[in-house]
Short mmCIF file of C-alpha atoms and ligand atoms in Angstrom, two decimals:
data_model
loop_
_atom_site.label_atom_id
_atom_site.label_comp_id
_atom_site.label_asym_id
_atom_site.label_seq_id
_atom_site.Cartn_x
_atom_site.Cartn_y
_atom_site.Cartn_z
CA MET A 1 28.56 -24.65 -2.01
CA ARG A 2 24.96 -22.89 -1.07
CA LYS A 3 22.38 -23.76 -3.66
CA LYS A 4 20.89 -20.76 -5.72
CA LYS A 5 17.49 -19.63 -5.22
CA THR A 6 15.12 -20.04 -7.80
CA ARG A 7 12.95 -16.83 -7.94
CA HIS A 8 9.92 -16.43 -9.15
CA LYS A 9 9.79 -13.24 -10.56
CA ASN A 10 6.48 -11.77 -10.39
CA GLN A 11 5.14 -14.69 -8.57
CA TYR A 12 2.95 -14.02 -5.63
CA ALA A 13 1.18 -16.12 -2.78
CA VAL A 14 -1.70 -14.39 -0.49
CA ILE A 15 -2.39 -16.59 2.97
CA GLY A 16 -5.48 -15.82 4.24
CA LEU A 17 -8.90 -15.35 1.61
CA GLY A 18 -11.09 -12.72 3.87
CA ARG A 19 -12.09 -9.60 2.35
CA PHE A 20 -8.97 -7.97 2.09
CA GLY A 21 -6.83 -11.14 1.03
CA GLY A 22 -9.49 -11.88 -1.26
CA SER A 23 -9.29 -8.57 -2.82
CA VAL A 24 -5.67 -8.73 -3.34
CA CYS A 25 -5.68 -12.20 -4.93
CA ARG A 26 -8.66 -11.47 -7.36
CA GLU A 27 -6.86 -8.37 -8.79
CA LEU A 28 -3.17 -9.62 -9.25
CA HIS A 29 -4.77 -12.53 -11.12
CA ASN A 30 -6.97 -10.28 -12.92
CA MET A 31 -3.53 -8.01 -13.97
CA GLY A 32 -1.99 -11.74 -15.05
CA HIS A 33 0.00 -12.36 -12.65
CA GLU A 34 0.64 -16.35 -10.97
CA VAL A 35 -0.79 -15.90 -7.77
CA MET A 36 -1.33 -18.80 -5.09
CA ALA A 37 -4.10 -18.65 -2.98
CA ILE A 38 -3.41 -20.17 0.52
CA ASP A 39 -5.91 -20.42 3.05
CA ILE A 40 -6.62 -23.15 6.71
CA ASP A 41 -10.48 -22.70 5.27
CA GLN A 42 -10.98 -25.38 2.41
CA ASP A 43 -14.32 -23.80 1.33
CA LYS A 44 -11.93 -20.61 1.02
CA VAL A 45 -9.74 -22.22 -0.45
CA ASP A 46 -12.81 -23.89 -3.35
CA GLN A 47 -14.02 -20.38 -3.44
CA TYR A 48 -10.52 -19.07 -4.87
CA SER A 49 -9.46 -21.93 -7.18
CA ARG A 50 -11.19 -19.75 -9.87
CA PHE A 51 -9.05 -16.55 -9.01
CA SER A 52 -5.50 -17.77 -8.68
CA THR A 53 -2.84 -19.89 -10.47
CA HIS A 54 -3.20 -22.44 -7.17
CA ALA A 55 -5.20 -22.70 -4.59
CA VAL A 56 -3.97 -24.49 -1.19
CA GLN A 57 -5.14 -25.54 2.15
CA LEU A 58 -2.89 -25.26 4.52
CA ASP A 59 -1.94 -23.90 8.15
CA SER A 60 0.17 -21.09 7.50
CA THR A 61 2.06 -21.06 11.12
CA ASP A 62 3.30 -24.55 10.68
CA GLU A 63 6.85 -24.45 9.29
CA ARG A 64 6.58 -27.71 7.83
CA GLN A 65 3.61 -27.09 5.48
CA LEU A 66 4.76 -23.71 4.13
CA HIS A 67 8.20 -25.23 3.32
CA GLY A 68 6.25 -28.19 1.76
CA ILE A 69 4.85 -26.14 -1.39
CA GLY A 70 8.29 -24.02 -1.72
CA ILE A 71 6.76 -20.78 -0.20
CA ARG A 72 10.67 -19.23 -0.35
CA ASN A 73 10.31 -19.52 -4.05
CA PHE A 74 8.02 -16.76 -4.06
CA GLU A 75 9.28 -13.06 -3.81
CA HIS A 76 5.98 -11.76 -2.54
CA VAL A 77 4.21 -13.31 -0.48
CA VAL A 78 1.00 -11.43 1.37
CA VAL A 79 -0.18 -12.44 4.79
CA ALA A 80 -4.25 -11.17 5.38
CA ILE A 81 -5.14 -13.38 8.52
CA GLY A 82 -6.78 -10.34 10.58
CA ASP A 83 -8.56 -12.10 13.52
CA ASN A 84 -5.65 -14.29 14.77
CA ILE A 85 -2.79 -12.11 15.46
CA GLN A 86 -0.98 -14.69 16.66
CA ALA A 87 -1.30 -16.63 13.21
CA SER A 88 -0.35 -13.77 11.44
CA ILE A 89 2.95 -12.89 13.62
CA LEU A 90 3.71 -16.52 13.57
CA THR A 91 3.42 -16.78 9.71
CA THR A 92 5.38 -13.66 9.24
CA LEU A 93 8.02 -14.96 11.09
CA VAL A 94 7.78 -18.44 9.09
CA LEU A 95 7.67 -16.71 6.07
CA LYS A 96 11.37 -14.51 6.83
CA ASP A 97 12.77 -17.20 8.27
CA GLU A 98 12.04 -19.19 4.81
CA GLY A 99 13.74 -16.52 2.94
CA VAL A 100 10.87 -14.48 1.61
CA SER A 101 12.33 -11.64 0.00
CA GLN A 102 8.93 -9.02 0.27
CA VAL A 103 6.54 -10.15 3.28
CA TRP A 104 3.69 -7.70 3.14
CA VAL A 105 1.28 -7.93 6.27
CA LYS A 106 -2.36 -6.54 7.40
CA ALA A 107 -2.11 -5.42 10.71
CA GLN A 108 -5.24 -5.99 12.81
CA ASN A 109 -4.02 -2.87 15.41
CA MET A 110 -1.49 -0.54 16.21
CA TYR A 111 0.21 -3.06 18.88
CA HIS A 112 -0.13 -6.00 16.03
CA GLN A 113 1.40 -3.41 13.64
CA LYS A 114 4.64 -2.73 16.08
CA VAL A 115 5.31 -6.20 16.22
CA LEU A 116 5.43 -6.78 12.75
CA ASP A 117 7.69 -3.97 12.20
CA LYS A 118 9.90 -5.76 15.09
CA ILE A 119 9.99 -8.85 13.33
CA GLY A 120 10.81 -7.94 10.24
CA ALA A 121 7.76 -7.22 7.69
CA ASP A 122 8.43 -5.97 4.66
CA VAL A 123 5.58 -3.92 4.81
CA VAL A 124 2.87 -3.70 7.05
CA VAL A 125 -0.87 -2.55 6.23
CA HIS A 126 -3.22 -1.36 8.03
CA PRO A 127 -6.23 -1.07 5.33
CA GLU A 128 -9.12 0.34 7.88
CA PHE A 129 -7.23 3.04 9.68
CA ASP A 130 -5.48 4.27 6.25
CA MET A 131 -8.78 4.37 4.71
CA GLY A 132 -10.26 6.11 7.64
CA LYS A 133 -7.68 8.56 6.88
CA ARG A 134 -7.75 9.26 3.49
CA ILE A 135 -11.97 9.56 3.68
CA ALA A 136 -11.29 12.15 7.07
CA HIS A 137 -9.16 13.81 4.56
CA ASN A 138 -11.94 14.36 1.63
CA ILE A 139 -14.69 15.13 4.36
CA VAL A 140 -12.95 18.14 5.55
CA SER A 141 -12.02 19.47 2.13
CA ASP A 142 -13.00 19.23 -0.93
CA LYS A 143 -10.30 20.47 -2.75
CA VAL A 144 -8.45 17.36 -1.26
CA ILE A 145 -8.90 14.65 -4.20
CA ASP A 146 -6.38 11.68 -2.44
CA TYR A 147 -4.14 11.57 0.60
CA ILE A 148 -0.98 9.51 1.34
CA ASP A 149 0.77 9.28 4.78
CA LEU A 150 4.53 9.08 4.44
CA SER A 151 4.92 9.67 8.47
CA ASP A 152 2.82 11.18 11.28
CA ASP A 153 4.04 14.46 10.03
CA TYR A 154 4.70 14.28 6.20
CA SER A 155 2.26 13.73 3.47
CA ILE A 156 1.69 13.54 -0.37
CA ILE A 157 -1.72 14.80 -1.37
CA GLU A 158 -3.88 15.72 -4.29
CA LEU A 159 -5.35 19.16 -4.09
CA ARG A 160 -7.58 20.17 -6.90
CA ALA A 161 -6.53 23.91 -7.89
CA SER A 162 -9.19 26.32 -8.06
CA ASP A 163 -9.25 29.39 -10.00
CA LYS A 164 -7.53 31.20 -7.34
CA ILE A 165 -4.33 30.10 -8.69
CA ASP A 166 -5.48 30.26 -12.17
CA GLY A 167 -2.12 30.90 -14.30
CA GLU A 168 0.15 31.06 -11.24
CA THR A 169 3.23 29.50 -11.59
CA LEU A 170 5.52 27.57 -9.50
CA MET A 171 7.67 30.78 -9.24
CA SER A 172 4.90 33.58 -8.38
CA LEU A 173 3.34 31.09 -5.83
CA GLN A 174 6.56 30.35 -4.47
CA LEU A 175 5.44 26.72 -2.67
CA ARG A 176 9.67 26.29 -1.62
CA ALA A 177 9.97 29.51 0.09
CA LYS A 178 6.67 30.09 1.29
CA TYR A 179 5.38 27.13 2.53
CA GLY A 180 8.55 24.82 2.35
CA ILE A 181 6.40 22.61 0.29
CA THR A 182 7.33 20.65 -3.55
CA LEU A 183 5.30 20.46 -6.48
CA LEU A 184 5.49 17.27 -7.28
CA ALA A 185 3.24 16.82 -10.35
CA ILE A 186 0.19 18.73 -12.31
CA LYS A 187 -2.32 16.43 -13.73
CA ASP A 188 -4.38 17.66 -16.35
CA GLY A 189 -6.97 15.41 -17.41
CA GLU A 190 -4.94 12.25 -18.72
CA ALA A 191 -1.87 14.37 -18.83
CA MET A 192 0.52 13.96 -15.91
CA ASN A 193 3.12 16.75 -15.91
CA ILE A 194 6.29 15.51 -13.48
CA SER A 195 8.46 17.92 -11.94
CA PRO A 196 7.23 20.82 -13.95
CA LYS A 197 9.05 23.89 -15.09
CA PRO A 198 9.02 26.99 -13.08
CA ASP A 199 7.29 28.75 -15.50
CA GLU A 200 4.54 26.14 -15.73
CA PRO A 201 1.13 27.68 -15.61
CA ILE A 202 -1.29 26.24 -13.35
CA ARG A 203 -5.14 25.77 -14.35
CA THR A 204 -8.57 26.14 -12.76
CA GLY A 205 -9.58 22.13 -12.18
CA ASN A 206 -5.56 20.95 -12.38
CA ILE A 207 -4.61 18.32 -10.05
CA LEU A 208 -1.46 19.33 -7.96
CA LEU A 209 0.51 16.85 -6.60
CA VAL A 210 2.57 18.43 -3.41
CA ILE A 211 4.57 16.43 -0.79
CA GLY A 212 5.69 18.32 2.60
CA HIS A 213 5.10 18.65 6.33
CA ASN A 214 1.27 18.51 7.52
CA ASN A 215 1.41 21.78 8.35
CA ASP A 216 2.71 23.26 5.80
CA LEU A 217 0.63 22.05 3.49
CA GLU A 218 -2.57 22.75 5.38
CA ARG A 219 -1.22 26.15 5.43
CA PHE A 220 -0.80 26.60 1.31
CA GLU A 221 -4.20 24.54 0.63
CA ASP A 222 -5.77 27.49 3.02
CA THR A 223 -4.32 30.22 1.72
CA GLU A 224 -3.51 29.67 -2.31
CA LEU A 225 -6.66 27.00 -2.92
P1 LIG B 1 -10.95 -9.45 6.19
O1 LIG B 1 -11.58 -8.23 6.94
O2 LIG B 1 -10.00 -9.29 5.58
O3 LIG B 1 -12.23 -9.99 5.69
P2 LIG B 1 -10.33 -10.25 8.53
O4 LIG B 1 -9.53 -9.18 9.41
O5 LIG B 1 -11.56 -10.69 9.33
O6 LIG B 1 -10.35 -10.56 7.09
P3 LIG B 1 -9.69 -13.23 9.00
O7 LIG B 1 -11.30 -13.39 8.64
O8 LIG B 1 -9.65 -13.29 10.43
O9 LIG B 1 -9.36 -11.50 8.73
O10 LIG B 1 -8.98 -14.33 8.41
C1 LIG B 1 -8.93 -14.32 7.09
C2 LIG B 1 -8.56 -15.16 6.43
O11 LIG B 1 -7.40 -16.34 7.11
C3 LIG B 1 -9.68 -16.67 6.79
O12 LIG B 1 -10.08 -17.14 6.12
C4 LIG B 1 -9.19 -17.78 7.13
O13 LIG B 1 -9.60 -18.87 7.32
C5 LIG B 1 -7.64 -17.05 7.16
N1 LIG B 1 -6.49 -18.30 7.98
C6 LIG B 1 -6.90 -17.67 9.38
N2 LIG B 1 -5.56 -18.39 10.27
C7 LIG B 1 -5.06 -18.74 9.29
C8 LIG B 1 -3.70 -19.93 9.10
N3 LIG B 1 -3.55 -20.11 10.10
N4 LIG B 1 -3.29 -20.27 7.80
C9 LIG B 1 -4.25 -20.40 7.11
N5 LIG B 1 -5.09 -19.26 7.39
C10 LIG B 1 -5.81 -18.58 8.13
#
């Protein structure tokens, strides 16, 4: 009979305590979650012992060491080893082999990202690349507040409504018919109106959360805002 695994819900482990991994670890800890901080470098482990529930020094490419700390019991493990791509890949393989259900890995470049996708990393993040794209969009248009890539062609963007569309509604703007895009929500200060009704008026300064093809989103932004 297979032994039932004990999953520790909301228990996290972060492997690699550089700037990125360190910041993930601190934030999880600040949010009140149990987080194990892991690094090969004892100085890093000492530094993060105050920002984690446990801090452990080990080499994550060594499956016996990860197995020894019961890594399979963690629901969610973040691999934030950057420079040593081989160590990052080996660690990801060991974690998936151990049966960790959510393995999130920081990629150093596109090749690294492709390999991580192939070997079963659940989420691959590329912080410098993603942030660079978001900042570029913010620089180009002062109407774009935030930007999330869904694929090469589709995105979700947050746009500030100018006085050009003050009083307009979903119906009058015909977002679906004219632009093929969907308004997910209207933010008015702290208030969030999800799936706004067709006759809901948009006011200057409202933040519009819109999903669609990048070309259509750009067309909408240029024409209406
Ligand atoms: P950042 O940009 O986030 O500061 P980085 O991309 O430069 O980090 P590195 O500094 O290469 O990433 O690695 C992050 C951490 O991972 C380091 O503290 C390093 O000691 C640790 N690390 C590297 N290899 C291993 C390993 N095999 N096992 C555990 N930790 C490791």
